[in-house]
Coordinates of C-alpha atoms in Angstrom, one line a residue:
Chain A
M1 CA 70.5 146.8 63.4
K2 CA 70.2 146.7 59.6
L3 CA 67.7 144.8 57.5
F4 CA 68.8 144.0 54.0
I5 CA 65.9 143.9 51.7
S6 CA 65.1 143.9 48.0
R7 CA 62.1 145.7 46.5
G8 CA 59.4 143.7 44.8
A9 CA 60.4 140.3 46.2
P10 CA 57.9 138.6 48.6
S11 CA 60.2 137.4 51.3
P12 CA 61.8 140.7 52.3
R13 CA 58.3 142.2 52.2
R14 CA 57.1 139.7 54.8
V15 CA 59.7 141.0 57.3
M16 CA 59.0 144.6 56.4
M17 CA 55.2 144.1 57.0
F18 CA 56.0 142.2 60.2
M19 CA 58.1 145.2 61.4
V20 CA 55.4 147.8 60.6
E21 CA 52.7 145.6 62.2
K22 CA 54.8 145.6 65.4
N23 CA 55.7 149.3 65.1
I24 CA 59.4 148.5 65.1
T25 CA 61.4 151.6 64.3
G26 CA 65.1 152.2 64.4
I27 CA 66.2 149.4 62.1
E28 CA 67.6 150.7 58.8
W29 CA 66.4 149.1 55.6
V30 CA 69.2 148.6 53.1
T31 CA 68.3 147.7 49.6
V32 CA 70.1 144.9 47.8
D33 CA 69.7 145.0 44.0
L34 CA 68.9 141.5 42.9
N35 CA 68.8 142.3 39.2
A36 CA 72.3 143.6 39.4
Q37 CA 73.2 140.3 41.2
E38 CA 74.3 142.3 44.2
H39 CA 73.2 139.5 46.5
K40 CA 75.9 137.3 45.0
S41 CA 78.7 139.8 45.6
E42 CA 81.5 138.9 47.9
A43 CA 80.6 141.7 50.3
Y44 CA 77.0 140.6 50.6
R45 CA 77.9 136.9 50.9
A46 CA 80.1 137.8 53.8
K47 CA 76.9 138.6 55.6
S48 CA 74.5 136.1 54.0
P49 CA 76.6 133.1 52.8
L50 CA 73.8 131.6 50.7
A51 CA 73.1 134.9 49.0
K52 CA 69.6 135.1 50.5
V53 CA 67.6 138.3 51.1
P54 CA 66.3 139.3 53.6
A55 CA 69.1 139.3 56.2
L56 CA 69.2 141.1 59.6
E57 CA 72.5 142.3 60.8
L58 CA 72.6 142.6 64.6
D59 CA 74.5 145.3 66.5
D60 CA 77.1 142.7 67.5
G61 CA 77.8 141.9 63.9
R62 CA 76.1 138.5 63.7
V63 CA 73.7 138.1 60.8
L64 CA 70.4 136.3 60.8
T65 CA 68.9 135.1 57.5
E66 CA 65.7 133.3 56.7
T67 CA 62.5 135.3 56.8
R68 CA 60.7 133.4 59.5
A69 CA 63.8 133.1 61.7
I70 CA 64.2 136.9 61.5
C71 CA 60.6 137.3 62.6
T72 CA 61.1 134.9 65.5
Y73 CA 64.1 137.1 66.7
L74 CA 62.1 140.3 66.3
E75 CA 59.1 138.8 68.1
G76 CA 61.4 138.1 71.1
L77 CA 62.8 141.6 71.2
F78 CA 59.4 143.3 70.5
P79 CA 56.7 141.0 72.0
D80 CA 53.9 143.5 71.2
T81 CA 51.8 143.1 69.0
N82 CA 52.1 139.4 69.2
L83 CA 52.0 137.8 65.7
M84 CA 53.5 134.3 66.2
G85 CA 51.7 133.0 69.3
V86 CA 51.9 133.6 73.0
D87 CA 52.8 130.1 74.1
A88 CA 54.2 126.9 72.5
E89 CA 50.7 125.6 71.7
E90 CA 49.6 128.8 69.9
R91 CA 53.0 129.1 68.3
A92 CA 52.6 125.6 66.8
F93 CA 49.2 126.2 65.3
I94 CA 50.3 129.6 63.8
E95 CA 53.5 127.9 62.5
M96 CA 51.3 125.3 60.8
A97 CA 49.2 128.0 59.1
D98 CA 52.3 130.0 58.2
R99 CA 54.0 127.0 56.7
R100 CA 51.0 126.2 54.6
A101 CA 51.0 129.7 53.3
E102 CA 54.8 129.6 52.7
L103 CA 55.5 126.1 51.4
Y104 CA 52.4 125.5 49.2
L105 CA 51.0 128.9 48.3
L106 CA 54.1 131.1 48.1
G107 CA 56.4 128.2 47.2
G108 CA 54.1 127.2 44.2
I109 CA 53.7 130.8 43.1
A110 CA 57.5 131.4 43.3
N111 CA 58.1 128.2 41.3
T112 CA 55.6 129.3 38.7
V113 CA 56.9 132.9 38.4
R114 CA 60.6 132.0 38.4
H115 CA 60.2 129.3 35.7
T116 CA 57.7 131.1 33.4
H117 CA 58.2 134.9 33.7
P118 CA 60.8 136.4 31.4
G119 CA 61.6 139.1 34.1
L120 CA 62.8 136.4 36.4
A121 CA 65.2 134.8 34.0
P122 CA 68.2 136.6 35.5
L123 CA 67.5 135.0 38.8
E124 CA 66.4 131.5 37.7
Q125 CA 68.7 129.6 35.3
P126 CA 67.7 127.4 33.6
Q127 CA 64.0 128.1 33.5
F128 CA 61.7 125.1 33.0
P129 CA 58.4 126.7 31.6
E130 CA 56.5 123.4 31.6
F131 CA 57.4 122.7 35.2
G132 CA 56.3 126.3 36.0
Q133 CA 53.0 125.8 34.3
S134 CA 52.3 122.5 36.2
Q135 CA 53.0 124.4 39.4
A136 CA 50.5 127.1 38.4
L137 CA 47.8 124.4 38.4
K138 CA 48.8 123.4 41.9
V139 CA 48.7 127.0 43.0
R140 CA 45.1 127.4 41.8
E141 CA 44.2 124.3 43.8
I142 CA 45.8 125.6 47.0
A143 CA 44.3 129.1 46.5
A144 CA 40.9 127.5 46.3
W145 CA 41.6 125.7 49.6
F146 CA 42.6 129.0 51.2
D147 CA 39.3 130.5 49.8
Q148 CA 37.3 127.7 51.6
L149 CA 39.3 128.2 54.8
L150 CA 38.5 132.0 54.7
Q151 CA 34.8 131.3 54.3
Q152 CA 35.0 129.7 57.7
Q153 CA 37.4 132.0 59.6
A154 CA 38.5 135.6 59.4
W155 CA 42.2 135.1 59.2
V156 CA 44.6 132.5 57.9
A157 CA 45.5 131.1 61.3
G158 CA 42.1 131.6 62.9
D159 CA 40.4 134.5 64.6
R160 CA 43.2 137.0 64.7
F161 CA 45.7 138.6 62.3
T162 CA 49.1 136.8 62.5
I163 CA 52.3 136.2 60.6
A164 CA 50.5 133.6 58.5
D165 CA 48.3 136.4 57.0
I166 CA 51.5 138.4 56.1
T167 CA 53.0 135.4 54.4
A168 CA 49.8 134.5 52.5
F169 CA 49.2 138.2 51.5
C170 CA 52.8 138.6 50.2
A171 CA 52.2 135.4 48.2
I172 CA 48.9 136.5 46.7
E173 CA 50.4 139.9 45.8
F174 CA 53.3 138.2 44.1
A175 CA 50.9 136.0 42.2
R176 CA 50.0 139.0 40.0
L177 CA 53.1 138.1 38.0
M178 CA 51.3 134.8 37.1
K179 CA 48.0 136.7 36.5
L180 CA 46.2 135.1 39.5
H181 CA 43.5 137.5 40.7
P182 CA 41.3 135.6 43.2
G183 CA 38.2 137.6 42.7
R184 CA 38.1 137.1 39.0
E185 CA 38.4 133.4 39.5
G186 CA 35.5 133.3 41.9
L187 CA 37.6 133.0 45.0
L188 CA 35.6 135.7 46.8
A189 CA 36.5 135.0 50.4
L190 CA 40.2 135.0 49.5
Q191 CA 39.7 138.3 47.6
A192 CA 37.8 139.9 50.5
W193 CA 40.5 138.8 53.0
R194 CA 43.2 140.1 50.6
D195 CA 41.4 143.4 50.4
R196 CA 41.2 143.7 54.2
V197 CA 44.9 143.0 54.6
A198 CA 45.7 145.5 51.8
D199 CA 43.9 148.2 53.8
R200 CA 46.3 147.8 56.7
P201 CA 49.2 150.4 56.8
S202 CA 51.7 147.6 56.8
A203 CA 50.7 146.6 53.3
N204 CA 52.4 149.8 52.0
A205 CA 55.8 148.4 53.2
K206 CA 57.2 146.9 50.0
Chain B
M17 CA 47.9 111.5 71.0
K18 CA 48.6 109.8 67.6
L19 CA 51.3 110.6 65.2
F20 CA 50.5 109.7 61.6
I21 CA 53.6 108.7 59.7
S22 CA 54.8 107.1 56.5
R23 CA 57.8 104.8 56.3
G24 CA 60.7 105.9 54.1
A25 CA 59.7 109.5 53.8
P26 CA 62.0 112.1 55.3
S27 CA 59.5 114.5 56.9
P28 CA 57.7 111.9 59.2
R29 CA 61.2 110.6 60.1
R30 CA 62.1 114.1 61.3
V31 CA 59.3 114.0 63.9
M32 CA 60.1 110.4 64.8
M33 CA 63.7 111.2 65.5
F34 CA 62.7 114.4 67.4
M35 CA 60.5 112.3 69.7
V36 CA 63.2 109.7 70.3
E37 CA 65.8 112.3 71.1
K38 CA 63.4 113.8 73.7
N39 CA 62.4 110.3 75.1
I40 CA 58.8 111.0 74.3
T41 CA 56.7 107.9 74.8
G42 CA 53.0 107.2 74.9
I43 CA 52.2 108.7 71.4
E44 CA 51.1 106.0 69.1
W45 CA 52.7 105.9 65.6
V46 CA 50.1 105.1 62.9
T47 CA 51.4 104.3 59.4
V48 CA 49.8 105.9 56.4
D49 CA 50.5 104.1 53.1
L50 CA 51.5 106.7 50.6
N51 CA 51.9 104.2 47.7
A52 CA 48.3 103.1 48.2
Q53 CA 47.3 106.8 48.2
E54 CA 45.9 106.5 51.7
H55 CA 47.0 110.0 52.4
K56 CA 44.5 111.2 49.8
S57 CA 41.5 109.2 51.3
E58 CA 38.6 111.1 52.7
A59 CA 39.2 109.6 56.1
Y60 CA 42.8 110.9 56.2
R61 CA 41.9 114.3 54.7
A62 CA 39.4 114.8 57.4
K63 CA 42.4 115.0 59.7
S64 CA 45.0 116.5 57.3
P65 CA 43.1 118.5 54.7
L66 CA 46.1 119.0 52.4
A67 CA 46.9 115.2 52.6
K68 CA 50.2 115.8 54.3
V69 CA 52.1 113.4 56.5
P70 CA 53.1 113.6 59.3
A71 CA 50.1 114.8 61.3
L72 CA 49.7 114.8 65.1
E73 CA 46.2 114.2 66.4
L74 CA 45.8 115.7 69.9
D75 CA 43.7 114.2 72.6
D76 CA 41.0 116.9 72.1
G77 CA 40.6 115.9 68.5
R78 CA 42.5 118.8 66.9
V79 CA 45.1 117.8 64.3
L80 CA 48.4 119.6 63.8
T81 CA 50.3 119.1 60.6
E82 CA 53.6 120.4 59.3
T83 CA 56.7 118.8 60.6
R84 CA 58.3 121.7 62.3
A85 CA 55.0 122.9 63.8
I86 CA 54.5 119.5 65.4
C87 CA 58.0 119.8 66.8
T88 CA 57.3 123.2 68.2
Y89 CA 54.2 121.8 70.0
L90 CA 56.1 118.8 71.4
E91 CA 59.0 121.0 72.5
G92 CA 56.4 123.0 74.6
L93 CA 55.0 119.8 76.2
F94 CA 58.3 118.1 76.7
P95 CA 60.9 120.9 77.2
D96 CA 63.8 118.4 77.9
T97 CA 66.0 117.7 76.0
N98 CA 65.8 121.2 74.3
L99 CA 66.3 120.9 70.6
M100 CA 64.8 124.2 69.3
G101 CA 66.4 126.9 71.5
V102 CA 65.9 128.0 75.1
D103 CA 64.9 131.6 74.3
A104 CA 63.8 133.7 71.3
E105 CA 67.3 134.5 70.3
E106 CA 68.5 130.9 70.3
R107 CA 65.2 129.8 68.7
A108 CA 65.8 132.2 65.9
F109 CA 69.4 131.1 65.1
I110 CA 68.4 127.4 65.3
E111 CA 65.4 128.1 63.0
M112 CA 67.7 129.7 60.5
A113 CA 69.9 126.6 60.5
D114 CA 66.8 124.3 60.3
R115 CA 65.3 126.3 57.4
R116 CA 68.6 126.1 55.5
A117 CA 68.6 122.4 55.9
E118 CA 64.9 122.1 55.0
L119 CA 64.4 124.6 52.2
Y120 CA 67.7 124.2 50.3
L121 CA 69.1 120.8 51.2
L122 CA 66.0 118.7 51.8
G123 CA 63.9 120.7 49.4
G124 CA 66.4 120.3 46.6
I125 CA 66.8 116.6 47.3
A126 CA 63.0 116.1 47.3
N127 CA 62.7 118.0 44.0
T128 CA 65.4 115.8 42.5
V129 CA 64.1 112.5 43.7
R130 CA 60.4 113.3 43.0
H131 CA 61.1 114.4 39.5
T132 CA 63.7 111.8 38.5
H133 CA 63.1 108.6 40.4
P134 CA 60.7 106.1 38.9
G135 CA 59.6 104.9 42.4
L136 CA 58.3 108.4 43.1
A137 CA 56.1 108.6 40.0
P138 CA 53.0 107.6 41.9
L139 CA 53.4 110.7 44.1
E140 CA 54.6 113.3 41.6
Q141 CA 52.7 113.7 38.4
P142 CA 53.8 114.9 36.0
Q143 CA 57.5 114.3 36.6
F144 CA 59.9 116.8 34.9
P145 CA 63.3 114.9 34.8
E146 CA 65.3 117.8 33.4
F147 CA 64.1 120.0 36.2
G148 CA 65.0 117.3 38.6
Q149 CA 68.5 117.0 37.2
S150 CA 69.0 120.8 37.4
Q151 CA 68.0 120.6 41.1
A152 CA 70.6 117.8 41.6
L153 CA 73.3 120.3 40.7
K154 CA 72.0 122.8 43.2
V155 CA 71.9 120.0 45.9
R156 CA 75.6 119.2 45.3
E157 CA 76.4 122.9 45.7
I158 CA 74.5 123.2 49.0
A159 CA 75.9 119.9 50.3
A160 CA 79.4 121.3 49.7
W161 CA 78.4 124.4 51.7
F162 CA 77.2 122.3 54.6
D163 CA 80.5 120.4 54.3
Q164 CA 82.4 123.7 54.7
L165 CA 80.2 124.7 57.7
L166 CA 80.8 121.3 59.4
Q167 CA 84.6 121.8 59.0
Q168 CA 84.1 124.8 61.3
Q169 CA 81.5 123.6 63.8
A170 CA 80.4 120.3 65.2
W171 CA 76.7 120.6 64.5
V172 CA 74.5 122.2 61.9
A173 CA 73.3 125.0 64.2
G174 CA 76.6 125.4 66.1
D175 CA 78.0 123.6 69.1
R176 CA 75.2 121.3 70.1
F177 CA 72.8 118.8 68.5
T178 CA 69.5 120.4 67.5
I179 CA 66.5 120.0 65.3
A180 CA 68.6 121.3 62.4
D181 CA 70.8 118.2 62.6
I182 CA 67.7 116.0 62.4
T183 CA 66.4 117.8 59.3
A184 CA 69.8 117.7 57.6
F185 CA 70.4 114.1 58.5
C186 CA 67.0 113.0 57.2
A187 CA 67.8 115.0 54.0
I188 CA 71.2 113.3 53.5
E189 CA 69.7 109.9 54.1
F190 CA 66.9 110.5 51.6
A191 CA 69.6 111.7 49.1
R192 CA 70.7 108.0 48.7
L193 CA 67.8 107.9 46.2
M194 CA 69.7 110.4 44.1
K195 CA 73.0 108.5 44.7
L196 CA 74.5 111.3 46.7
H197 CA 77.1 109.8 49.1
P198 CA 79.0 112.7 50.7
G199 CA 82.2 110.7 51.5
R200 CA 82.6 109.5 47.9
E201 CA 82.3 113.0 46.7
G202 CA 85.0 114.3 49.0
L203 CA 82.6 115.9 51.4
L204 CA 84.4 114.4 54.4
A205 CA 83.2 116.7 57.1
L206 CA 79.6 116.2 56.0
Q207 CA 80.2 112.4 56.0
A208 CA 81.8 112.4 59.4
W209 CA 78.9 114.4 60.8
R210 CA 76.3 112.1 59.1
D211 CA 78.1 109.1 60.7
R212 CA 78.0 110.7 64.1
V213 CA 74.2 111.3 63.8
A214 CA 73.7 107.8 62.4
D215 CA 75.2 106.4 65.6
R216 CA 72.5 108.0 67.8
P217 CA 69.7 105.7 68.8
S218 CA 67.2 108.2 67.3
A219 CA 68.6 107.4 63.8
N220 CA 66.9 104.0 64.0
A221 CA 63.4 105.6 64.1
K222 CA 62.3 105.4 60.4

């Protein structure tokens, strides 16, 4: 199998961290150059028709896209260490936590960065800076909510490290591009959690 | 169990259709009035802290939010008719299809409607109409992609009806608010698929 990634983007990083956490080896990482628009090339679109990265090419030639779907597939193949839930009930609660991290935290950060950062202009046309700035306010609200949550529990989905921590961590790391540093804004529980995740070997996969 | 819904919104409708497709009865549907800002009330936030609808209150008092997470839970409790995949591999491919329908089709439609429709102004402040209009162009591109897909296969995830059809159907129905009618724009396969879903009894749950 081959995993198509891009360096510096949060979604491929989620799958890379997921693989390292599970000690999955033997899947080649192939870099796609977003700035060179390689993801929009005919060759890449033959694999990922909506030009999305990451994408997992299976040995039978089928290609799976969408970060969380790739993780679902890998969790099935490599059940240890479990990161997505051991039964439907736990899977549902972890999925809730993961979606909160993805849709509201990472989604808001991505909207902010894509619409306000000059470096993202090649990927987001047209940019709407005022929309991006309004999203930044919402990101700070949701970051404060995660801070409160992490005052009450050790990890994003509860009492153990899961895929939801990977998603939230990749989001907070990407938020450097909007100059969001939790500790400097008084979000001390969020910062402490971020630092604990940053100490894990998987955080080096990027 | 109680399912908190709102009428006319696409995400609660997804869970309602999912329940009807699976013949799940015995879960009360409780309406939350979004226009009256009931979702932001202290009482509702005690259940759904991010003020999101739908939410499923379990008999033990825990509350599950996030459309797809609620469906994961219900699929575990009521495995027939299977709508999300029978094993990890099928779950992954259906999740990919469902995310494409949710993130790009429904997400783009929601951005368009929330930022351009006067009726959504109470829920989206501030609105950025130019951003909304740029999203409408992307929605038409992705709708055309779904049309091509549905020229090749009967259902959004492949050869059987799944949760991905529910998500895409609720998206296309919501797109009436941005005056997107697939058939009138020449997207005949998308229109024919939409009409087949609309004939199912579950389409009346809204």
